[in-house]
Short mmCIF file of C-alpha atoms in Angstrom, two decimals:
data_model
loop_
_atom_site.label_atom_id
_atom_site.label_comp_id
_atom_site.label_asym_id
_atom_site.label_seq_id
_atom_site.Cartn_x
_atom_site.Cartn_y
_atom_site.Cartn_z
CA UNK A 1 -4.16 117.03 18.44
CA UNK A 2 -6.25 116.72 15.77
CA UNK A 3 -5.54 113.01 13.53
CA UNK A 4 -7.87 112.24 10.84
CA UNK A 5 -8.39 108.30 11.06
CA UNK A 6 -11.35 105.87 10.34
CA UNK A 7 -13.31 104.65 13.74
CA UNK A 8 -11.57 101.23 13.35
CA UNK A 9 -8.34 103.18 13.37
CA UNK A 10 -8.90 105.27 16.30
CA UNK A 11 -10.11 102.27 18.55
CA UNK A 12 -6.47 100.58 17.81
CA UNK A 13 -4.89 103.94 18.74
CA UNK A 14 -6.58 103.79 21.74
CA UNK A 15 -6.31 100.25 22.74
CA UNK A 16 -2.49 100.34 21.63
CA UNK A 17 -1.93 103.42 23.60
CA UNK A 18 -3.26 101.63 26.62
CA UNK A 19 -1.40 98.71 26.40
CA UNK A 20 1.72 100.44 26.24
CA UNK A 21 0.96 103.19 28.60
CA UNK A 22 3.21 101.63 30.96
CA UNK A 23 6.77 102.63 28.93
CA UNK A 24 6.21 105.62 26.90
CA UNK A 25 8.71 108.69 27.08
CA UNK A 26 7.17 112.59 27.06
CA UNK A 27 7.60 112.57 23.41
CA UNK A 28 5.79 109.50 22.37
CA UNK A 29 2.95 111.40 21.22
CA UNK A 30 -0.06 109.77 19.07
CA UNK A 31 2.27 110.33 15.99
CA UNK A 32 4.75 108.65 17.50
CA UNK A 33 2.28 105.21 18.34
CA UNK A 34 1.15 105.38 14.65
CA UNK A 35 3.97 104.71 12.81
CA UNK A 36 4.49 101.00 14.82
CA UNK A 37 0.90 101.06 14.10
CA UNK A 38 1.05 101.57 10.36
CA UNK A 39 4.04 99.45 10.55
CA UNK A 40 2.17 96.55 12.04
CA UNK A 41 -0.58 97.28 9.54
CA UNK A 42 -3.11 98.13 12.35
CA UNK A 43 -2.55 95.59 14.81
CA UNK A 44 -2.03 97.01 18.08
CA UNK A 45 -0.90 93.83 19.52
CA UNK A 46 1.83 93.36 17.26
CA UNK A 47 2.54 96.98 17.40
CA UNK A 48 3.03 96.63 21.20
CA UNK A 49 5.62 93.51 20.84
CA UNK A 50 7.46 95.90 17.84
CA UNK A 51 7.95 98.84 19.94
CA UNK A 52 8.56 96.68 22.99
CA UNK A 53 11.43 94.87 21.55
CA UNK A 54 12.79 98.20 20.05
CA UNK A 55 12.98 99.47 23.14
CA UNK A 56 14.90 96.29 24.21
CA UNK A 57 16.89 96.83 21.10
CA UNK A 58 17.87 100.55 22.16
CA UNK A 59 19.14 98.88 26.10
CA UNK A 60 20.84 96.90 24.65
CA UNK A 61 22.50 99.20 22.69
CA UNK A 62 22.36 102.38 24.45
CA UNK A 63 20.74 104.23 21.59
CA UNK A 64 19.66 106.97 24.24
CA UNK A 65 23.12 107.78 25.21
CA UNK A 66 25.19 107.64 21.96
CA UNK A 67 25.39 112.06 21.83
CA UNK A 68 29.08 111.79 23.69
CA UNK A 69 29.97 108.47 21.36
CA UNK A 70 33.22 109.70 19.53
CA UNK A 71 33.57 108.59 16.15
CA UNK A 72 37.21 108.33 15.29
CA UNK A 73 38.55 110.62 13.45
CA UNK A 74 39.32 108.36 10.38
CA UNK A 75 35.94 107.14 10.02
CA UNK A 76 34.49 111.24 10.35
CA UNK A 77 36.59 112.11 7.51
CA UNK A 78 35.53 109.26 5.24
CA UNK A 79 31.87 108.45 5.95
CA UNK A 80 29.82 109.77 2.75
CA UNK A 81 27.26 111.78 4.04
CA UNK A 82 25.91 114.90 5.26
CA UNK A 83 22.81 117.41 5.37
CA UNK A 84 22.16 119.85 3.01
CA UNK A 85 19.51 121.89 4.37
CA UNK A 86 15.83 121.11 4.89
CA UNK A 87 13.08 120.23 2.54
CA UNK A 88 9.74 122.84 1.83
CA UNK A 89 8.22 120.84 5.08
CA UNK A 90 10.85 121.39 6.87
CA UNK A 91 12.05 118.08 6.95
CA UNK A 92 16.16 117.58 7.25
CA UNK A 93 17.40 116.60 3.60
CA UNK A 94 20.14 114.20 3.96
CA UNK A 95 22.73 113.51 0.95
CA UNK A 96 24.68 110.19 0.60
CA UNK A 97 27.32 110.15 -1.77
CA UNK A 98 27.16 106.54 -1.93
CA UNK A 99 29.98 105.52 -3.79
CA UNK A 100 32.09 107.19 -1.60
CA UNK A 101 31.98 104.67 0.68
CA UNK A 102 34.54 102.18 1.74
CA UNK A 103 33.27 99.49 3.88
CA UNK A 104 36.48 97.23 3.14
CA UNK A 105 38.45 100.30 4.62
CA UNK A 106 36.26 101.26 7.50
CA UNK A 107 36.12 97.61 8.74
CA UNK A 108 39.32 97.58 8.93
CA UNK A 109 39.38 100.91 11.50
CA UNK A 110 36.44 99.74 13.31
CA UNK A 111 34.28 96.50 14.45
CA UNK A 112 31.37 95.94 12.77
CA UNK A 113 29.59 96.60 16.06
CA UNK A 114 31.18 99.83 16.39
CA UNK A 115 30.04 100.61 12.70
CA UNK A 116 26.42 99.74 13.65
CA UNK A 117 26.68 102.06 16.93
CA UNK A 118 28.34 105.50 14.52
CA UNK A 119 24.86 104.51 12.70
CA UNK A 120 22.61 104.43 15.47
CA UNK A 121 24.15 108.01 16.54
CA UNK A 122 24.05 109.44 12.83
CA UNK A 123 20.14 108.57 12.78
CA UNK A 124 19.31 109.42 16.43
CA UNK A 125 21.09 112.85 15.51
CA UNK A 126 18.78 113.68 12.58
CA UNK A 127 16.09 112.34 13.83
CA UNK A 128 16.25 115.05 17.17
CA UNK A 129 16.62 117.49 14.30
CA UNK A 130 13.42 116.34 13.01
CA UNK A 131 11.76 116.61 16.04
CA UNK A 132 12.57 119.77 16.63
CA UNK A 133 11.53 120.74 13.32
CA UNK A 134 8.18 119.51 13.71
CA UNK A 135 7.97 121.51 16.79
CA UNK A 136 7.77 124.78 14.37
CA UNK A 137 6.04 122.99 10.89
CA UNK A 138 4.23 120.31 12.35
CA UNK A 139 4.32 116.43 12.26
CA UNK A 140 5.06 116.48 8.11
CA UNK A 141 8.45 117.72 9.14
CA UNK A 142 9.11 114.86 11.73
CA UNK A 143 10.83 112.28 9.44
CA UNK A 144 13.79 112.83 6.43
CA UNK A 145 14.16 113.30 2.92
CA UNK A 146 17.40 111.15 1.57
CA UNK A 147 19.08 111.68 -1.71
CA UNK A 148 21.61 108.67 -2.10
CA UNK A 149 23.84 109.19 -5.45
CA UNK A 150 24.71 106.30 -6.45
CA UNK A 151 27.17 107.84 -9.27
CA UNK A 152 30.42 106.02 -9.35
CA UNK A 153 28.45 102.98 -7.71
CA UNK A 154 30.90 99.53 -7.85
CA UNK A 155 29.18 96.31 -6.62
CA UNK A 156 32.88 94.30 -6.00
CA UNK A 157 33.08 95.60 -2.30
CA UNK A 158 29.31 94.16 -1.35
CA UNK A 159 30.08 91.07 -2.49
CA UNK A 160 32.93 90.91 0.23
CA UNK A 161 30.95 88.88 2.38
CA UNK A 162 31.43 90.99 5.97
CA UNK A 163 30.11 94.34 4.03
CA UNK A 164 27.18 92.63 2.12
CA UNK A 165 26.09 91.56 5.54
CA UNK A 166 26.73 94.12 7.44
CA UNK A 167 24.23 96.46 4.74
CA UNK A 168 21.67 93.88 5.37
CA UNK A 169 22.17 94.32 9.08
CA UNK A 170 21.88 97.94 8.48
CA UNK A 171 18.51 97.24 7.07
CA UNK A 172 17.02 94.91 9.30
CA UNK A 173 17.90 97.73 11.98
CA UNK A 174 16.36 100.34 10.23
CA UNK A 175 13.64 98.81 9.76
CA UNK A 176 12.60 97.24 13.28
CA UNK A 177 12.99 100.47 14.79
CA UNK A 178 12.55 102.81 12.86
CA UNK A 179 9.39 102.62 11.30
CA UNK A 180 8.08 105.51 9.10
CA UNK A 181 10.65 108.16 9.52
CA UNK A 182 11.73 108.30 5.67
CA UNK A 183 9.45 110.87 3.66
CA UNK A 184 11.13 110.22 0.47
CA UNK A 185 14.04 108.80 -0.50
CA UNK A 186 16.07 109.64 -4.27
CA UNK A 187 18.08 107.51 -5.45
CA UNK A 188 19.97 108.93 -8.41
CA UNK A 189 22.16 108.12 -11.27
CA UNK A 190 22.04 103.89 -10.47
CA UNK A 191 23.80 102.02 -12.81
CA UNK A 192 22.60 98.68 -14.40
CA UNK A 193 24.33 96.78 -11.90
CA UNK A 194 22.49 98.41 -9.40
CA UNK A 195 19.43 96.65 -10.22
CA UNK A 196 21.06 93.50 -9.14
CA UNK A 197 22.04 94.72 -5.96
CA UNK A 198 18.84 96.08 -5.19
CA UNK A 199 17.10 92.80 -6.04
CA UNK A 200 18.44 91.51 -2.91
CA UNK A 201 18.53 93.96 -0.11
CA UNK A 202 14.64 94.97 -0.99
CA UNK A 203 13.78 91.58 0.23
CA UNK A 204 14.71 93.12 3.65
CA UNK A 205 12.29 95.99 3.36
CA UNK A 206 8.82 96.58 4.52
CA UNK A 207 5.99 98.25 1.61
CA UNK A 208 6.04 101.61 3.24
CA UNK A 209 9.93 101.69 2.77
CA UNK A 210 9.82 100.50 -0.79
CA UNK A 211 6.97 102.76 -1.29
CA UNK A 212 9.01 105.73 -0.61
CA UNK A 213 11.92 105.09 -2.92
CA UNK A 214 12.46 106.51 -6.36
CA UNK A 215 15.50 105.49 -8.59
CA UNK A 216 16.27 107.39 -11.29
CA UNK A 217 19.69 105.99 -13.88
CA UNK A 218 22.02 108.74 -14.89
CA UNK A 219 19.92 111.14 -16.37
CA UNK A 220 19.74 114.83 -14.42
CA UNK A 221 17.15 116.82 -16.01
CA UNK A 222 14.61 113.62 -14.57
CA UNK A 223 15.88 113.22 -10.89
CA UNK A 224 16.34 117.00 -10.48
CA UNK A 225 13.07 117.79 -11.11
CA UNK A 226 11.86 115.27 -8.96
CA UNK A 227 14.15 116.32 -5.93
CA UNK A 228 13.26 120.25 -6.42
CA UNK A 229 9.37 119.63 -6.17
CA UNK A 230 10.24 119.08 -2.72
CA UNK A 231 13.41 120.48 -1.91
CA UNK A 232 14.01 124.51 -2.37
CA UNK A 233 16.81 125.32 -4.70
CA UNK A 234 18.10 127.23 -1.78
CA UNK A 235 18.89 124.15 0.17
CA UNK A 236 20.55 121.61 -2.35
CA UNK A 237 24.05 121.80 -3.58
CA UNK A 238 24.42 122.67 -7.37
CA UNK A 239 25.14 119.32 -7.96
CA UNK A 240 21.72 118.07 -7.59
CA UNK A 241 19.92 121.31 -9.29
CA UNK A 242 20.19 123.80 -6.39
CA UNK A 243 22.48 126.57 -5.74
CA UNK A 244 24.74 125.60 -2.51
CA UNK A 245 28.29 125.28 -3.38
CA UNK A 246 31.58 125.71 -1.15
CA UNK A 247 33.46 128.92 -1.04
CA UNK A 248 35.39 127.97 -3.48
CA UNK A 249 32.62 126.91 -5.99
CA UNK A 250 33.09 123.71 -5.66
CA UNK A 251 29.14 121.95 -6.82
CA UNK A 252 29.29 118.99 -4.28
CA UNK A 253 29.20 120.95 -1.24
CA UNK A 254 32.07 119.35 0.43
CA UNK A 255 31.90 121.78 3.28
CA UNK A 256 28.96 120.00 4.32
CA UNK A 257 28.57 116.87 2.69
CA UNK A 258 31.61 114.50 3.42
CA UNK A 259 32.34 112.70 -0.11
CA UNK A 260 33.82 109.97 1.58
CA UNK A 261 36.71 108.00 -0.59
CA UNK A 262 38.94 105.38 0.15
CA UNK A 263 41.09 104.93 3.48
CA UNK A 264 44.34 104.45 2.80
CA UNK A 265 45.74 101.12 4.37
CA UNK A 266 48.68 102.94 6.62
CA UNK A 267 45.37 103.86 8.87
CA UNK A 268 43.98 100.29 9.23
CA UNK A 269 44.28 99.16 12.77
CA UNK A 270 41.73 96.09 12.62
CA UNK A 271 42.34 92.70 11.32
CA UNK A 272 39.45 90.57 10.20
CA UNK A 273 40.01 86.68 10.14
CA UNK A 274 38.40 84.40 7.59
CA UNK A 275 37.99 82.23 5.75
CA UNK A 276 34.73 80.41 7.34
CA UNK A 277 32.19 77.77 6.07
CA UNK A 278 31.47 79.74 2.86
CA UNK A 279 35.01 79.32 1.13
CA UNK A 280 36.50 76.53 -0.65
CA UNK A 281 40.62 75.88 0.33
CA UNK A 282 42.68 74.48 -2.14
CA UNK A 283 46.74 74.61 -2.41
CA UNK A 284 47.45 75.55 -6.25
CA UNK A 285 50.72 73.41 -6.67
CA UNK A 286 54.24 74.97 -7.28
CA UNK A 287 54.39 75.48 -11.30
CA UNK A 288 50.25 74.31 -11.85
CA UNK A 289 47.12 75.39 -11.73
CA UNK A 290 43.51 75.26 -11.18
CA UNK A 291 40.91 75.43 -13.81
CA UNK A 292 37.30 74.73 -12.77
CA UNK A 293 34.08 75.32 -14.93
CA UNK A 294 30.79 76.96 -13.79
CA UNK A 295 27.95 77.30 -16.24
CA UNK A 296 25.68 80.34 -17.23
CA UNK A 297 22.24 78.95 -17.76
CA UNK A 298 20.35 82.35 -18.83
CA UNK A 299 21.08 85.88 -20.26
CA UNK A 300 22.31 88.02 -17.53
CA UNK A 301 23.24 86.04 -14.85
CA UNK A 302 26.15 87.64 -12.53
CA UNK A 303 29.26 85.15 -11.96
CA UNK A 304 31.06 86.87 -8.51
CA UNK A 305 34.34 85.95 -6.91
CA UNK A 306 35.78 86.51 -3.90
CA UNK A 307 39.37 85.19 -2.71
CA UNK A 308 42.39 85.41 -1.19
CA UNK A 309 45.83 83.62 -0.83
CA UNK A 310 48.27 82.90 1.80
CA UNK A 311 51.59 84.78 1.73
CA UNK A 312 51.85 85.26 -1.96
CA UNK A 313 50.22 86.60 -4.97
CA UNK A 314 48.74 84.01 -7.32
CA UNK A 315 47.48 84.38 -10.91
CA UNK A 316 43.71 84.71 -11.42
CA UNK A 317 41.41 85.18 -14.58
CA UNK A 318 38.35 83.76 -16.14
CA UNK A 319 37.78 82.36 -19.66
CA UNK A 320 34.13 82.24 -21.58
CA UNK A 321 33.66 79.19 -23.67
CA UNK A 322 32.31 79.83 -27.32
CA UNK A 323 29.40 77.29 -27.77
CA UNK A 324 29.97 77.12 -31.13
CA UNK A 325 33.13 75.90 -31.66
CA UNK A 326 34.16 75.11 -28.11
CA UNK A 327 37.39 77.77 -28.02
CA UNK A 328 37.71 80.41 -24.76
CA UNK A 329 38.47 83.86 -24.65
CA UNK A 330 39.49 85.81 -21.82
CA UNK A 331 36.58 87.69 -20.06
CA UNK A 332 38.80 88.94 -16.89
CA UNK A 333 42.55 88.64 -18.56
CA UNK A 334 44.67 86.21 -16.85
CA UNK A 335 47.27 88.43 -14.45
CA UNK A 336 48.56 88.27 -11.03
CA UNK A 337 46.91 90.27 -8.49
CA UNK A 338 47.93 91.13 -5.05
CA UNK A 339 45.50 88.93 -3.27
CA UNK A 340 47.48 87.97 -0.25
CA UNK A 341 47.38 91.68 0.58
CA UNK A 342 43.64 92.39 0.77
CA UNK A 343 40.94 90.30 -0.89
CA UNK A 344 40.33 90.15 -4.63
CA UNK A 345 36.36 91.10 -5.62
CA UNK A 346 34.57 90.90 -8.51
CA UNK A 347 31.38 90.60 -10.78
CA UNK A 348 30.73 90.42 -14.26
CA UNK A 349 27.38 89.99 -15.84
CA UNK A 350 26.79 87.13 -18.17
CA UNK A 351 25.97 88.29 -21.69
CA UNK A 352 24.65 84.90 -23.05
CA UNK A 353 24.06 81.21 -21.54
CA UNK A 354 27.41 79.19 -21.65
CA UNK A 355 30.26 77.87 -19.36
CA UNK A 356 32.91 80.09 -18.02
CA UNK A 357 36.22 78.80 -16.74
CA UNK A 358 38.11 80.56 -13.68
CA UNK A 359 41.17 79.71 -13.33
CA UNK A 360 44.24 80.29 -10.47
CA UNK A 361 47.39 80.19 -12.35
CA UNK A 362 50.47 79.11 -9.85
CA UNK A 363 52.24 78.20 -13.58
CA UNK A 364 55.12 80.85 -13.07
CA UNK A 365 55.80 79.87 -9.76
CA UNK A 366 58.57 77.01 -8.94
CA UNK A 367 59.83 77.56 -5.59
CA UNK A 368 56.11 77.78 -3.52
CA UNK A 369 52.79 75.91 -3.45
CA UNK A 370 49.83 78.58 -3.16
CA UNK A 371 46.84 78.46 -0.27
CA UNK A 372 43.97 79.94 -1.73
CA UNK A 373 40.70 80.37 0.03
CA UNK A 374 37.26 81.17 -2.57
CA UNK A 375 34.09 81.90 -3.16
CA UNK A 376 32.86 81.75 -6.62
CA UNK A 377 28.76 82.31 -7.13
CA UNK A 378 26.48 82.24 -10.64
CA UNK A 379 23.37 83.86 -9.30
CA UNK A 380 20.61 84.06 -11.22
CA UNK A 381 19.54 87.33 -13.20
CA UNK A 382 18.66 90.75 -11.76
CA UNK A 383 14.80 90.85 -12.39
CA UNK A 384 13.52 94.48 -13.24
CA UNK A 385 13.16 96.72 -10.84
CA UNK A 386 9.49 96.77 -9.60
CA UNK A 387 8.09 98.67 -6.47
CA UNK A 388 4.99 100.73 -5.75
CA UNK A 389 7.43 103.42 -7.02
CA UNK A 390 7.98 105.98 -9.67
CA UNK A 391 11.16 103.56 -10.33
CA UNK A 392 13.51 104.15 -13.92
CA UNK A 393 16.83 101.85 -13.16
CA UNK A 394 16.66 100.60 -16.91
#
């Protein structure tokens, strides 16, 4: 095996190989040892403690033996994702139709640890294919080209607290053991609000990662060109500029890449309990309400809610107060919303610095008192989108 690497390089190969000798598998090959090297920027002893705990990680978890895990059936049909073909390396190109998926819904099918283990599989499964790709192209085709579309992209389910997390746990796995196994990553048509949400989940990702991702707003001719310099026309869906498309003509490719979509609540069989220490309970009195102020200091700072109330619906909106002659006009209209059903979401951005008013509106309401459990967050602005990356998210 021929590697082309500096001396200084080689010796921590070496030295890292050694040191490790003692729990590597038949296909831990010298490819294999450099990406926790390159991970660990060189350092074989922190290399050795990254793939040692990895290896912990994948006990504990049984990463080895997931191929006879059965994902239930609701989850198979509404998981966003799916492989297209393979990239001019010979690397596996996966597509994520992003949007398309509900994390509200599919926690309440499955546990969160049950999510994380149909993720484990999903990887370990393309990442065998990638192996045995490389077996006929050669180490370039041992890792895998993404294309997440983030078309239709809402933030309001993230900012439910148990699928914000769980992304960021989704990260955090990723990237602890996984090192170096994306080649390139698109991610396509992101919206402005994107840039928000990226601001905080790239705080969980290493250089090489960030390095690897390019995000391109809605604008085709752009990200198409950029996808088919390494992906063949012949293995893309029509969608994203190649010529794959369903029997029936249909551009996506559903036949092969799940679009995901909601789950409808008849299918929900879990039940997750909250509030916790995050939420503020108050009881909105029979025929009152509650009107509490929270300030904007700077251009384009987001203002997110999350709540829900006991047994009934309740009346929710927010008001923006004009600093110039101290009036307020409805931003999200005052209405009642269904929020003892599932929990109520939102975001808006804030278009100048002022005070905004939200308000739970138990006004029309004379028989019951009204439990309602929130979380209501200013957070500063989303700052521009900067990586090592060709990145265009304007």
């Amino acid at each position: 095996m021929s590697l082309k690497l500096a001396d200084d390089q080689r010796f921590a190969l070496m030295k890292f190989r050694r040191s490790v000798q003692d729990i590597l598998q038949p296909h831990h090959d010298d490819y294999f040892l450099l990406r926790w090297l390159r991970a660990r920027k060189w350092d074989p002893t922190a290399a050795e403690k990254m793939l040692r705990d990895s290896l912990e990680w994948r006990k504990q978890w049984d990463a080895d033996n997931l191929d006879n895990l059965i994902i239930p059936e609701v989850i198979n049909n509404y998981l966003p994702y799916g492989q297209s073909g393979f990239d001019k390396d010979g690397a596996p190109v996966i597509i994520v139709p992003f949007a398309g998926l509900d994390m509200y819904g599919a926690l309440h099918v499955i546990t969160q640890k049950e999510f994380v283990k149909v993720m484990i599989k999903l990887i370990e499964s393309y990442l065998n294919l990638a192996r045995e790709q490389s077996k006929q192209y050669g180490p370039i085709a041992n890792q895998v080209t993404v294309i997440f579309d983030m078309e239709g992209f809402n933030l309001k389910q993230y900012l439910w607290k148990p699928a914000g997390e769980l992304i960021i746990n989704f990260i955090q796995m990723y990237e602890a053991n996984y090192p170096e196994i994306l080649k390139m990553c698109f991610i396509i048509n992101a919206p402005r609000v994107f840039a928000f949400a990226f601001s905080i989940v790239k705080r969980f990702m290493d250089d090489y990662t960030l390095s690897k991702m390019h995000i391109y707003k809605a604008e085709p001719i752009k990200w198409q060109a950029a996808i088919l310099k390494l992906v063949p026309k012949d293995q893309l869906p029509v969608h994203f500029g190649g010529i794959l498309t369903d029997p029936d003509g249909n551009p996506r490719y559903t036949t092969k890449i799940c679009q995901g979509g909601k789950i409808p609540k008849e299918l929900y069989t879990n039940k997750i309990d909250k509030p916790n220490e995050d939420y503020t309970t108050v009881v909105v009195r029979k025929g009152g309400k509650l009107e509490f102020d929270i300030s904007a200091p700077e251009v384009g700072s987001i203002l997110s809610w999350e709540f829900r109330s006991e047994g009934h619906d309740i009346k929710f909106g927010i008001l923006k107060k004009d600093v110039s002659n101290g009036t307020k006009t409805e931003v999200i209209p005052i209405r009642r919303v269904s929020s003892h059903q599932c929990d109520e979401v939102g975001v808006i951005t804030c278009e100048t610095p002022t005070t905004y008013s939200v308000v739970f509106d138990n006004t029309y309401s004379i028989l019951r008192n009204k439990k309602v459990h929130y979380s209501i967050r200013m957070s500063p602005p989303a700052p521009y989108i900067t990586t090592k990356t060709d990145i265009n998210c304007n």
